[in-house]
Amino acid sequence: MLRLIIVATFVILFLICSIPLFFIEWLIGKWKPDAKSRSSLAIVNWAFRVVAFLSGTKVITVGEENVPKDKAVLYVGNHRSFYDIILTYPKVPRPTGYVAKKEMLKVPLLSVWMKYLHCLFLDRDNIKEGLKTILKGIDYIKDGKSIVIFPEGTRNKGEGVQDFHAGSFKFAEKTGCKIIPMVQTNTDCIFERQFPRLKATHTTLAFGKPIDINSFPKEERKKIAAYTHDVIVEMYEKE
């Protein structure tokens, strides 16, 4: 319980103390948007590393050589914990936005950092707004910003990997960017399995070989969700 209190205190203090940085980052973005993207990512990654340290979490990373550093990609991963974001963000090599549920917009201060990091807020109940979000993400990728999505749609509280929503792959279908399979194990052991306590845990983050959607015939591209799901299931079972 003490570990949770320490982590929660740090997060609150970070969000409050970072308020002046919002204005500084905004000013940077007025003249140098790319510099703002990199600096915002560096600031939040520092905070995430501190959270991981205070939580007693050690991450073993596998396959980082599979992640292109010179172009935007679509990361597709399984989703088991709030810590999935905290542990994966410091491992992405370039400005990257995560697809989050629209309710995150209501979280004070945190939502500001999420916007600065090009996160997308998806309204699953509104098809029109959901389409706008997808189109915005497509523009991000074309502009050199990667996207992370958890196509199970929600945190998986069971075993294995749930089926993927095919719509999650529109980002790759419309841009031709490569898909990077991303598998996390034991992240739910940090918090969710012993709520409200935090447990010091070793986790694994594995990046698979890039999937080139352009190598699939056009008539086969609708099967990319199932194919990627199978790849991630195979990676997950190996970890």
Coordinates of N, CA and C in Angstrom, one line a residue:
M1 N 0.8 -1.2 0.0 CA 0.0 0.0 0.0 C 0.9 1.3 0.0
L2 N 2.0 1.2 0.7 CA 2.9 2.3 0.8 C 3.5 2.7 -0.6
R3 N 3.8 1.6 -1.3 CA 4.3 1.8 -2.7 C 3.3 2.6 -3.6
L4 N 2.0 2.2 -3.4 CA 1.0 2.9 -4.2 C 0.9 4.4 -3.8
I5 N 1.0 4.6 -2.5 CA 0.9 6.0 -2.0 C 2.0 6.9 -2.6
I6 N 3.2 6.3 -2.6 CA 4.4 7.0 -3.1 C 4.2 7.3 -4.6
V7 N 3.8 6.3 -5.3 CA 3.6 6.5 -6.8 C 2.6 7.5 -7.1
A8 N 1.4 7.4 -6.4 CA 0.3 8.4 -6.6 C 0.8 9.8 -6.2
T9 N 1.5 9.9 -5.1 CA 2.0 11.3 -4.7 C 2.9 11.9 -5.8
F10 N 3.8 11.0 -6.3 CA 4.7 11.5 -7.4 C 3.9 12.0 -8.6
V11 N 2.9 11.2 -9.0 CA 2.2 11.5 -10.2 C 1.4 12.9 -10.0
I12 N 0.8 13.0 -8.9 CA 0.1 14.3 -8.6 C 1.1 15.5 -8.6
L13 N 2.2 15.3 -7.9 CA 3.2 16.4 -7.9 C 3.7 16.7 -9.2
F14 N 4.0 15.7 -10.0 CA 4.5 15.9 -11.4 C 3.5 16.7 -12.2
L15 N 2.2 16.3 -12.1 CA 1.2 17.0 -12.9 C 1.1 18.5 -12.5
I16 N 1.1 18.7 -11.2 CA 1.0 20.1 -10.7 C 2.2 20.9 -11.0
C17 N 3.4 20.3 -10.8 CA 4.6 21.1 -11.0 C 4.9 21.3 -12.5
S18 N 4.3 20.5 -13.4 CA 4.5 20.6 -14.8 C 3.6 21.7 -15.5
I19 N 2.7 22.3 -14.7 CA 1.8 23.3 -15.3 C 2.6 24.4 -16.0
P20 N 3.7 25.0 -15.4 CA 4.5 26.0 -16.2 C 5.0 25.4 -17.5
L21 N 5.3 24.1 -17.5 CA 5.9 23.5 -18.8 C 4.8 23.5 -19.9
F22 N 3.5 23.5 -19.5 CA 2.5 23.6 -20.6 C 2.7 24.8 -21.5
F23 N 2.9 25.9 -20.8 CA 3.1 27.2 -21.5 C 4.4 27.2 -22.3
I24 N 5.4 26.7 -21.7 CA 6.7 26.6 -22.4 C 6.6 25.8 -23.7
E25 N 6.0 24.6 -23.5 CA 5.9 23.7 -24.6 C 5.0 24.3 -25.7
W26 N 4.0 25.0 -25.3 CA 3.1 25.6 -26.2 C 3.8 26.7 -27.1
L27 N 4.7 27.4 -26.4 CA 5.5 28.4 -27.1 C 6.5 27.8 -28.1
I28 N 7.1 26.7 -27.6 CA 8.0 25.9 -28.5 C 7.3 25.5 -29.8
G29 N 6.1 25.0 -29.5 CA 5.3 24.4 -30.6 C 4.9 25.5 -31.6
K30 N 4.8 26.8 -31.2 CA 4.4 27.8 -32.1 C 5.5 28.0 -33.2
W31 N 6.7 27.8 -32.9 CA 7.8 28.0 -33.8 C 8.5 26.7 -34.3
K32 N 8.5 25.7 -33.4 CA 9.2 24.5 -33.8 C 8.4 23.3 -33.3
P33 N 7.3 22.9 -34.1 CA 6.4 21.8 -33.7 C 7.2 20.5 -33.4
D34 N 8.2 20.2 -34.3 CA 8.9 19.0 -34.1 C 9.7 19.0 -32.8
A35 N 10.3 20.1 -32.4 CA 11.0 20.2 -31.2 C 10.1 20.0 -30.0
K36 N 8.9 20.6 -30.1 CA 7.9 20.4 -29.0 C 7.5 18.9 -28.9
S37 N 7.4 18.2 -30.0 CA 7.0 16.8 -29.9 C 8.1 16.0 -29.2
R38 N 9.4 16.3 -29.5 CA 10.5 15.6 -28.9 C 10.6 15.9 -27.5
S39 N 10.5 17.2 -27.1 CA 10.7 17.6 -25.7 C 9.6 17.1 -24.8
S40 N 8.3 17.2 -25.3 CA 7.2 16.6 -24.6 C 7.4 15.2 -24.3
L41 N 7.8 14.4 -25.3 CA 8.0 13.0 -25.2 C 9.1 12.7 -24.2
A42 N 10.2 13.5 -24.2 CA 11.3 13.3 -23.2 C 10.8 13.6 -21.8
I43 N 10.0 14.6 -21.6 CA 9.5 14.9 -20.2 C 8.6 13.8 -19.7
V44 N 7.7 13.4 -20.5 CA 6.7 12.4 -20.0 C 7.4 11.0 -19.9
N45 N 8.4 10.7 -20.8 CA 9.1 9.5 -20.6 C 9.9 9.5 -19.3
W46 N 10.5 10.6 -18.9 CA 11.2 10.7 -17.6 C 10.2 10.4 -16.5
A47 N 9.0 11.0 -16.5 CA 8.1 10.7 -15.5 C 7.7 9.2 -15.4
F48 N 7.5 8.6 -16.6 CA 7.1 7.2 -16.7 C 8.2 6.3 -16.1
R49 N 9.5 6.7 -16.4 CA 10.6 5.9 -15.9 C 10.6 6.0 -14.3
V50 N 10.3 7.2 -13.8 CA 10.3 7.3 -12.4 C 9.2 6.5 -11.8
V51 N 8.0 6.5 -12.4 CA 6.9 5.7 -11.9 C 7.2 4.2 -11.9
A52 N 7.9 3.7 -13.0 CA 8.3 2.3 -13.1 C 9.3 2.0 -12.0
F53 N 10.2 2.9 -11.7 CA 11.2 2.7 -10.6 C 10.5 2.7 -9.3
L54 N 9.7 3.6 -9.0 CA 9.0 3.7 -7.7 C 8.1 2.5 -7.5
S55 N 7.6 1.9 -8.6 CA 6.7 0.7 -8.6 C 7.5 -0.5 -8.4
G56 N 8.8 -0.5 -8.5 CA 9.6 -1.7 -8.4 C 9.6 -2.5 -9.6
T57 N 9.3 -1.9 -10.7 CA 9.1 -2.7 -12.0 C 10.4 -2.7 -12.8
K58 N 10.8 -3.9 -13.2 CA 11.9 -4.0 -14.2 C 11.4 -4.6 -15.5
V59 N 11.8 -3.9 -16.6 CA 11.3 -4.4 -17.9 C 12.4 -5.0 -18.7
I60 N 12.2 -6.2 -19.1 CA 13.1 -6.9 -20.1 C 12.6 -6.6 -21.5
T61 N 13.4 -5.9 -22.3 CA 12.9 -5.6 -23.6 C 13.6 -6.5 -24.7
V62 N 12.8 -7.0 -25.6 CA 13.3 -7.9 -26.6 C 12.9 -7.4 -28.0
G63 N 13.7 -7.4 -28.9 CA 13.4 -7.1 -30.3 C 13.4 -5.6 -30.7
E64 N 14.1 -4.8 -29.9 CA 14.1 -3.3 -30.2 C 14.6 -3.1 -31.6
E65 N 15.5 -4.0 -32.1 CA 16.1 -3.8 -33.4 C 15.0 -3.9 -34.5
N66 N 13.8 -4.4 -34.2 CA 12.7 -4.5 -35.1 C 12.0 -3.2 -35.4
V67 N 12.2 -2.2 -34.5 CA 11.5 -1.0 -34.6 C 12.2 0.0 -35.5
P68 N 11.7 0.4 -36.6 CA 12.4 1.5 -37.5 C 12.5 2.8 -36.7
K69 N 13.6 3.4 -36.8 CA 13.8 4.7 -36.1 C 13.7 5.9 -37.1
D70 N 13.5 5.6 -38.4 CA 13.5 6.7 -39.4 C 12.1 6.9 -40.0
K71 N 11.1 6.2 -39.5 CA 9.8 6.4 -40.2 C 8.7 6.0 -39.2
A72 N 7.5 6.5 -39.4 CA 6.4 6.3 -38.5 C 5.9 4.9 -38.8
V73 N 5.4 4.2 -37.7 CA 4.8 2.9 -37.8 C 3.5 2.8 -36.9
L74 N 2.8 1.7 -37.1 CA 1.6 1.4 -36.3 C 2.0 0.3 -35.3
Y75 N 2.1 0.6 -34.0 CA 2.3 -0.4 -33.0 C 1.0 -1.1 -32.7
V76 N 1.0 -2.4 -32.7 CA -0.2 -3.1 -32.3 C 0.1 -4.0 -31.2
G77 N -0.6 -3.9 -30.0 CA -0.2 -4.7 -28.9 C -1.4 -5.2 -28.1
N78 N -1.1 -6.2 -27.3 CA -2.1 -6.7 -26.3 C -2.2 -5.8 -25.2
H79 N -3.3 -5.8 -24.4 CA -3.6 -4.8 -23.4 C -4.0 -5.5 -22.1
R80 N -3.2 -5.4 -21.1 CA -3.6 -6.1 -19.8 C -3.6 -5.1 -18.6
S81 N -3.0 -3.9 -18.7 CA -2.8 -3.1 -17.5 C -2.7 -1.7 -17.9
F82 N -3.0 -0.8 -16.9 CA -2.7 0.6 -17.0 C -1.2 0.8 -17.3
Y83 N -0.4 -0.1 -16.8 CA 1.1 0.0 -16.9 C 1.6 -0.3 -18.3
D84 N 0.7 -0.8 -19.2 CA 1.2 -1.0 -20.6 C 1.7 0.3 -21.2
I85 N 1.0 1.4 -20.9 CA 1.4 2.7 -21.5 C 2.7 3.2 -20.8
I86 N 2.7 3.1 -19.5 CA 3.8 3.6 -18.7 C 5.1 2.9 -19.1
L87 N 5.1 1.6 -19.4 CA 6.3 0.8 -19.7 C 6.7 0.8 -21.1
T88 N 5.7 1.1 -22.1 CA 6.1 1.1 -23.5 C 6.5 2.4 -24.0
Y89 N 5.9 3.5 -23.5 CA 6.2 4.8 -24.0 C 7.7 5.1 -24.0
P90 N 8.5 4.8 -23.0 CA 9.9 5.1 -23.0 C 10.7 4.3 -24.0
K91 N 10.1 3.3 -24.6 CA 10.7 2.4 -25.6 C 10.5 2.8 -27.0
V92 N 9.6 3.8 -27.3 CA 9.4 4.2 -28.7 C 10.4 5.3 -29.0
P93 N 11.0 5.1 -30.2 CA 12.2 6.0 -30.5 C 11.8 7.3 -31.2
R94 N 10.5 7.6 -31.4 CA 10.2 8.9 -32.1 C 8.8 9.3 -31.6
P95 N 8.4 10.6 -31.8 CA 7.1 11.0 -31.3 C 6.0 10.0 -31.7
T96 N 5.2 9.7 -30.7 CA 4.2 8.6 -30.9 C 2.9 8.9 -30.1
G97 N 1.8 8.8 -30.7 CA 0.5 9.0 -30.0 C -0.2 7.7 -29.8
Y98 N -0.8 7.5 -28.6 CA -1.6 6.4 -28.3 C -3.1 6.6 -28.5
V99 N -3.8 5.6 -28.9 CA -5.2 5.7 -29.1 C -5.8 5.4 -27.7
A100 N -6.6 6.4 -27.2 CA -7.2 6.2 -25.8 C -8.7 6.5 -25.9
K101 N -9.4 6.0 -24.9 CA -10.8 6.3 -24.9 C -11.1 7.7 -24.6
K102 N -12.2 8.3 -25.1 CA -12.5 9.7 -25.0 C -12.6 10.2 -23.6
E103 N -12.9 9.3 -22.6 CA -13.1 9.7 -21.2 C -11.8 10.2 -20.6
M104 N -10.7 9.9 -21.3 CA -9.4 10.4 -20.8 C -9.3 11.9 -20.9
L105 N -10.1 12.5 -21.8 CA -10.1 14.0 -21.9 C -10.6 14.7 -20.7
K106 N -11.3 14.0 -19.8 CA -11.8 14.6 -18.6 C -10.8 14.6 -17.5
V107 N -9.6 14.0 -17.6 CA -8.6 13.9 -16.6 C -7.8 15.2 -16.6
P108 N -7.9 16.0 -15.6 CA -7.2 17.3 -15.6 C -5.7 17.1 -15.7
L109 N -5.0 18.0 -16.5 CA -3.6 18.1 -16.6 C -3.0 16.9 -17.4
L110 N -3.4 15.7 -17.1 CA -2.9 14.5 -17.8 C -3.4 14.6 -19.3
S111 N -4.6 15.1 -19.5 CA -5.1 15.1 -20.9 C -4.3 16.2 -21.7
V112 N -3.8 17.2 -21.0 CA -3.0 18.2 -21.7 C -1.7 17.5 -22.3
W113 N -1.0 16.8 -21.4 CA 0.2 16.1 -21.9 C -0.1 15.1 -23.0
M114 N -1.3 14.4 -22.9 CA -1.7 13.5 -23.9 C -1.9 14.2 -25.3
K115 N -2.5 15.3 -25.2 CA -2.6 16.1 -26.5 C -1.3 16.5 -27.0
Y116 N -0.4 16.9 -26.2 CA 1.0 17.3 -26.6 C 1.7 16.1 -27.2
L117 N 1.4 14.9 -26.8 CA 2.0 13.7 -27.3 C 1.2 13.1 -28.5
H118 N 0.3 13.8 -29.0 CA -0.5 13.4 -30.2 C -1.3 12.2 -30.0
C119 N -1.8 12.0 -28.7 CA -2.7 10.9 -28.5 C -4.1 11.2 -29.1
L120 N -4.8 10.1 -29.5 CA -6.1 10.2 -30.1 C -7.1 9.7 -29.2
F121 N -8.2 10.4 -29.1 CA -9.3 10.1 -28.1 C -10.5 9.5 -28.9
L122 N -10.7 8.3 -28.8 CA -11.7 7.6 -29.6 C -13.0 7.4 -28.9
D123 N -14.1 7.9 -29.6 CA -15.4 7.7 -29.2 C -16.0 6.5 -29.8
R124 N -16.1 5.4 -29.1 CA -16.6 4.1 -29.7 C -18.1 4.1 -30.0
D125 N -18.8 5.1 -29.3 CA -20.2 5.1 -29.5 C -20.7 6.0 -30.6
N126 N -19.8 6.8 -31.2 CA -20.2 7.7 -32.2 C -19.3 7.4 -33.5
I127 N -20.0 6.8 -34.5 CA -19.3 6.4 -35.7 C -18.6 7.6 -36.4
K128 N -19.3 8.7 -36.5 CA -18.8 9.9 -37.2 C -17.6 10.4 -36.5
E129 N -17.6 10.5 -35.2 CA -16.5 11.0 -34.4 C -15.3 10.0 -34.5
G130 N -15.7 8.8 -34.4 CA -14.6 7.7 -34.5 C -13.9 7.8 -35.9
L131 N -14.6 8.1 -36.9 CA -14.0 8.2 -38.2 C -13.1 9.4 -38.3
K132 N -13.5 10.5 -37.6 CA -12.6 11.7 -37.6 C -11.3 11.4 -36.9
T133 N -11.4 10.6 -35.8 CA -10.2 10.2 -35.0 C -9.3 9.4 -35.9
I134 N -9.8 8.5 -36.7 CA -9.0 7.6 -37.6 C -8.3 8.5 -38.6
L135 N -9.1 9.4 -39.2 CA -8.5 10.3 -40.2 C -7.4 11.2 -39.6
K136 N -7.6 11.6 -38.4 CA -6.5 12.4 -37.7 C -5.3 11.6 -37.5
G137 N -5.5 10.3 -37.1 CA -4.3 9.4 -36.9 C -3.6 9.1 -38.2
I138 N -4.3 9.0 -39.3 CA -3.7 8.8 -40.6 C -2.8 10.0 -41.0
D139 N -3.3 11.2 -40.7 CA -2.5 12.4 -40.9 C -1.3 12.4 -40.1
Y140 N -1.4 12.0 -38.8 CA -0.2 11.9 -38.0 C 0.8 11.0 -38.6
I141 N 0.5 9.8 -39.0 CA 1.4 8.9 -39.6 C 2.1 9.5 -40.8
K142 N 1.3 10.1 -41.7 CA 1.8 10.7 -42.9 C 2.8 11.8 -42.5
D143 N 2.6 12.4 -41.3 CA 3.5 13.5 -40.9 C 4.7 13.0 -40.1
G144 N 4.8 11.7 -40.0 CA 6.0 11.1 -39.3 C 5.8 10.7 -37.9
K145 N 4.6 10.8 -37.4 CA 4.3 10.4 -36.0 C 3.7 9.0 -35.9
S146 N 4.3 8.1 -35.1 CA 3.8 6.8 -35.0 C 2.5 6.7 -34.1
I147 N 1.8 5.6 -34.2 CA 0.6 5.5 -33.4 C 0.6 4.1 -32.8
V148 N 0.1 4.1 -31.5 CA 0.0 2.8 -30.8 C -1.5 2.5 -30.5
I149 N -1.9 1.3 -30.8 CA -3.3 0.9 -30.6 C -3.3 -0.5 -30.0
F150 N -4.3 -0.6 -29.0 CA -4.5 -1.9 -28.4 C -5.9 -2.4 -29.0
P151 N -5.8 -3.2 -30.1 CA -7.1 -3.5 -30.8 C -8.0 -4.5 -30.1
E152 N -7.6 -5.0 -28.9 CA -8.6 -5.8 -28.2 C -9.7 -4.9 -27.7
G153 N -9.5 -3.6 -27.6 CA -10.5 -2.6 -27.3 C -10.6 -2.3 -25.8
T154 N -10.1 -3.1 -25.0 CA -10.2 -2.9 -23.5 C -9.1 -3.8 -22.9
R155 N -8.9 -3.5 -21.6 CA -7.9 -4.4 -20.9 C -8.4 -5.8 -20.8
N156 N -7.6 -6.7 -21.1 CA -7.9 -8.1 -21.1 C -7.7 -8.7 -19.7
K157 N -8.7 -9.0 -19.0 CA -8.6 -9.5 -17.6 C -8.5 -11.1 -17.5
G158 N -8.6 -11.7 -18.7 CA -8.5 -13.1 -18.7 C -7.1 -13.6 -19.2
E159 N -7.1 -14.8 -19.8 CA -5.8 -15.3 -20.3 C -5.7 -15.1 -21.8
G160 N -4.5 -15.2 -22.3 CA -4.4 -15.1 -23.8 C -4.6 -13.8 -24.3
V161 N -5.0 -13.7 -25.6 CA -5.2 -12.4 -26.3 C -6.6 -12.5 -27.0
Q162 N -7.4 -11.5 -26.7 CA -8.7 -11.4 -27.3 C -8.7 -11.1 -28.8
D163 N -9.8 -11.3 -29.5 CA -9.9 -10.9 -30.9 C -9.7 -9.5 -31.1
F164 N -9.1 -9.1 -32.3 CA -8.8 -7.7 -32.6 C -10.0 -7.1 -33.4
H165 N -10.2 -5.8 -33.2 CA -11.2 -5.0 -34.0 C -10.5 -4.7 -35.3
A166 N -11.0 -5.1 -36.4 CA -10.4 -4.9 -37.7 C -10.2 -3.4 -38.0
G167 N -11.1 -2.5 -37.5 CA -11.0 -1.1 -37.8 C -9.7 -0.5 -37.2
S168 N -9.1 -1.1 -36.3 CA -7.9 -0.6 -35.7 C -6.7 -0.5 -36.7
F169 N -6.9 -1.3 -37.8 CA -5.8 -1.4 -38.8 C -6.0 -0.4 -39.9
K170 N -7.0 0.4 -39.9 CA -7.2 1.4 -40.9 C -6.0 2.4 -41.0
F171 N -5.3 2.6 -39.9 CA -4.1 3.5 -39.9 C -3.1 3.0 -40.9
A172 N -2.9 1.6 -40.9 CA -1.9 1.0 -41.7 C -2.4 0.9 -43.2
E173 N -3.7 0.5 -43.3 CA -4.3 0.3 -44.6 C -4.2 1.6 -45.4
K174 N -4.5 2.7 -44.8 CA -4.6 4.0 -45.5 C -3.3 4.7 -45.7
T175 N -2.2 4.3 -45.0 CA -0.9 5.0 -45.1 C 0.2 4.0 -45.6
G176 N -0.1 2.7 -45.6 CA 1.0 1.8 -46.0 C 2.1 1.7 -45.0
C177 N 2.0 2.2 -43.8 CA 3.1 2.1 -42.8 C 3.2 0.7 -42.3
K178 N 4.3 0.3 -41.8 CA 4.5 -1.0 -41.3 C 3.9 -1.2 -39.9
I179 N 3.5 -2.4 -39.6 CA 2.9 -2.7 -38.4 C 3.9 -3.4 -37.5
I180 N 4.1 -2.9 -36.3 CA 5.0 -3.5 -35.3 C 4.3 -4.3 -34.3
P181 N 4.3 -5.6 -34.3 CA 3.6 -6.4 -33.2 C 4.3 -6.1 -31.9
M182 N 3.5 -5.9 -30.8 CA 4.1 -5.5 -29.5 C 3.4 -6.3 -28.4
V183 N 4.2 -7.1 -27.7 CA 3.6 -8.0 -26.7 C 4.2 -7.7 -25.3
Q184 N 3.2 -7.5 -24.3 CA 3.6 -7.3 -22.9 C 3.1 -8.4 -22.0
T185 N 3.9 -8.9 -21.1 CA 3.5 -9.9 -20.2 C 3.8 -9.5 -18.8
N186 N 2.9 -9.9 -17.9 CA 3.0 -9.7 -16.4 C 2.7 -8.3 -16.0
T187 N 2.3 -7.4 -16.9 CA 2.0 -6.0 -16.5 C 0.8 -5.9 -15.5
D188 N -0.1 -6.9 -15.7 CA -1.3 -6.9 -14.8 C -0.9 -7.3 -13.4
C189 N 0.3 -7.9 -13.2 CA 0.8 -8.4 -11.9 C 1.3 -7.2 -11.1
I190 N 1.5 -6.1 -11.7 CA 2.0 -4.9 -11.0 C 0.9 -4.3 -10.1
F191 N -0.3 -4.2 -10.7 CA -1.3 -3.4 -10.0 C -2.7 -4.2 -10.0
E192 N -3.2 -4.5 -11.1 CA -4.6 -5.0 -11.2 C -4.9 -6.2 -10.4
R193 N -3.9 -7.1 -10.3 CA -4.2 -8.4 -9.6 C -4.2 -8.3 -8.1
Q194 N -3.6 -7.2 -7.6 CA -3.6 -7.1 -6.1 C -4.0 -5.6 -5.7
F195 N -4.9 -5.1 -6.5 CA -5.5 -3.7 -6.2 C -6.0 -3.8 -4.7
P196 N -5.7 -2.7 -3.9 CA -5.0 -1.5 -4.3 C -3.5 -1.4 -4.0
R197 N -2.9 -2.6 -4.0 CA -1.4 -2.6 -3.7 C -0.7 -2.6 -5.0
L198 N 0.6 -2.2 -5.0 CA 1.5 -2.4 -6.1 C 2.6 -3.4 -5.7
K199 N 2.9 -4.2 -6.7 CA 3.9 -5.3 -6.4 C 5.1 -5.2 -7.3
A200 N 6.3 -5.3 -6.8 CA 7.5 -5.2 -7.6 C 7.5 -6.4 -8.5
T201 N 7.6 -6.2 -9.8 CA 7.4 -7.2 -10.8 C 8.4 -7.1 -11.9
H202 N 8.9 -8.2 -12.5 CA 9.6 -8.3 -13.7 C 8.6 -8.5 -14.9
T203 N 8.7 -7.6 -15.9 CA 7.8 -7.8 -17.0 C 8.7 -7.9 -18.3
T204 N 8.0 -8.3 -19.3 CA 8.7 -8.4 -20.6 C 7.9 -7.6 -21.7
L205 N 8.7 -6.9 -22.5 CA 8.1 -6.2 -23.6 C 8.9 -6.6 -24.9
A206 N 8.1 -7.2 -25.8 CA 8.7 -7.8 -27.0 C 8.2 -7.1 -28.2
F207 N 9.1 -6.7 -29.1 CA 8.7 -6.1 -30.4 C 9.0 -7.2 -31.5
G208 N 7.9 -7.5 -32.3 CA 8.1 -8.5 -33.4 C 8.6 -7.9 -34.6
K209 N 8.9 -8.7 -35.6 CA 9.4 -8.2 -36.9 C 8.2 -7.4 -37.6
P210 N 8.6 -6.3 -38.3 CA 7.6 -5.5 -39.0 C 6.8 -6.3 -40.0
I211 N 5.5 -6.0 -40.0 CA 4.6 -6.6 -40.9 C 4.3 -5.5 -42.0
D212 N 4.6 -5.9 -43.2 CA 4.5 -4.9 -44.3 C 3.1 -5.2 -45.0
I213 N 2.2 -4.3 -44.8 CA 0.8 -4.5 -45.3 C 0.8 -4.5 -46.9
N214 N 1.9 -3.8 -47.4 CA 1.9 -3.7 -48.9 C 2.3 -5.0 -49.5
S215 N 2.8 -6.0 -48.7 CA 3.2 -7.3 -49.2 C 1.9 -8.2 -49.4
F216 N 0.8 -7.7 -48.9 CA -0.5 -8.5 -49.0 C -1.2 -8.0 -50.2
P217 N -1.7 -8.9 -51.0 CA -2.6 -8.5 -52.2 C -3.8 -7.7 -51.6
K218 N -4.3 -6.8 -52.4 CA -5.4 -5.9 -51.9 C -6.6 -6.7 -51.4
E219 N -6.9 -7.8 -52.1 CA -8.0 -8.6 -51.7 C -7.8 -9.4 -50.4
E220 N -6.5 -9.4 -49.9 CA -6.2 -10.1 -48.7 C -6.0 -9.2 -47.5
R221 N -6.0 -7.9 -47.7 CA -5.7 -6.9 -46.7 C -6.7 -6.9 -45.5
K222 N -7.9 -7.3 -45.9 CA -8.9 -7.4 -44.8 C -8.6 -8.4 -43.8
K223 N -7.7 -9.3 -44.1 CA -7.3 -10.4 -43.1 C -6.1 -10.0 -42.3
I224 N -5.7 -8.7 -42.4 CA -4.5 -8.3 -41.7 C -4.7 -8.3 -40.2
A225 N -5.9 -8.0 -39.7 CA -6.2 -8.0 -38.3 C -6.0 -9.4 -37.7
A226 N -6.5 -10.4 -38.4 CA -6.4 -11.8 -38.0 C -5.0 -12.3 -38.1
Y227 N -4.3 -11.9 -39.1 CA -2.9 -12.3 -39.3 C -2.0 -11.7 -38.1
T228 N -2.2 -10.4 -37.8 CA -1.4 -9.8 -36.8 C -1.8 -10.4 -35.4
H229 N -3.1 -10.7 -35.2 CA -3.5 -11.3 -34.0 C -2.8 -12.7 -33.8
D230 N -2.7 -13.5 -34.8 CA -2.0 -14.7 -34.7 C -0.5 -14.6 -34.4
V231 N 0.1 -13.5 -35.0 CA 1.5 -13.2 -34.7 C 1.7 -12.9 -33.2
I232 N 0.8 -12.0 -32.7 CA 0.9 -11.6 -31.3 C 0.6 -12.8 -30.4
V233 N -0.3 -13.6 -30.7 CA -0.6 -14.8 -29.9 C 0.6 -15.7 -29.8
E234 N 1.3 -15.9 -30.9 CA 2.5 -16.7 -31.0 C 3.6 -16.1 -30.1
M235 N 3.8 -14.8 -30.2 CA 4.8 -14.1 -29.4 C 4.4 -14.2 -27.9
Y236 N 3.2 -14.0 -27.6 CA 2.7 -14.0 -26.2 C 2.9 -15.4 -25.6
E237 N 2.7 -16.4 -26.3 CA 2.8 -17.8 -25.8 C 4.3 -18.2 -25.6
K238 N 5.2 -17.5 -26.3 CA 6.6 -17.8 -26.1 C 7.2 -17.1 -24.9
E239 N 6.6 -16.0 -24.5 CA 7.1 -15.2 -23.4 C 6.8 -15.9 -22.0

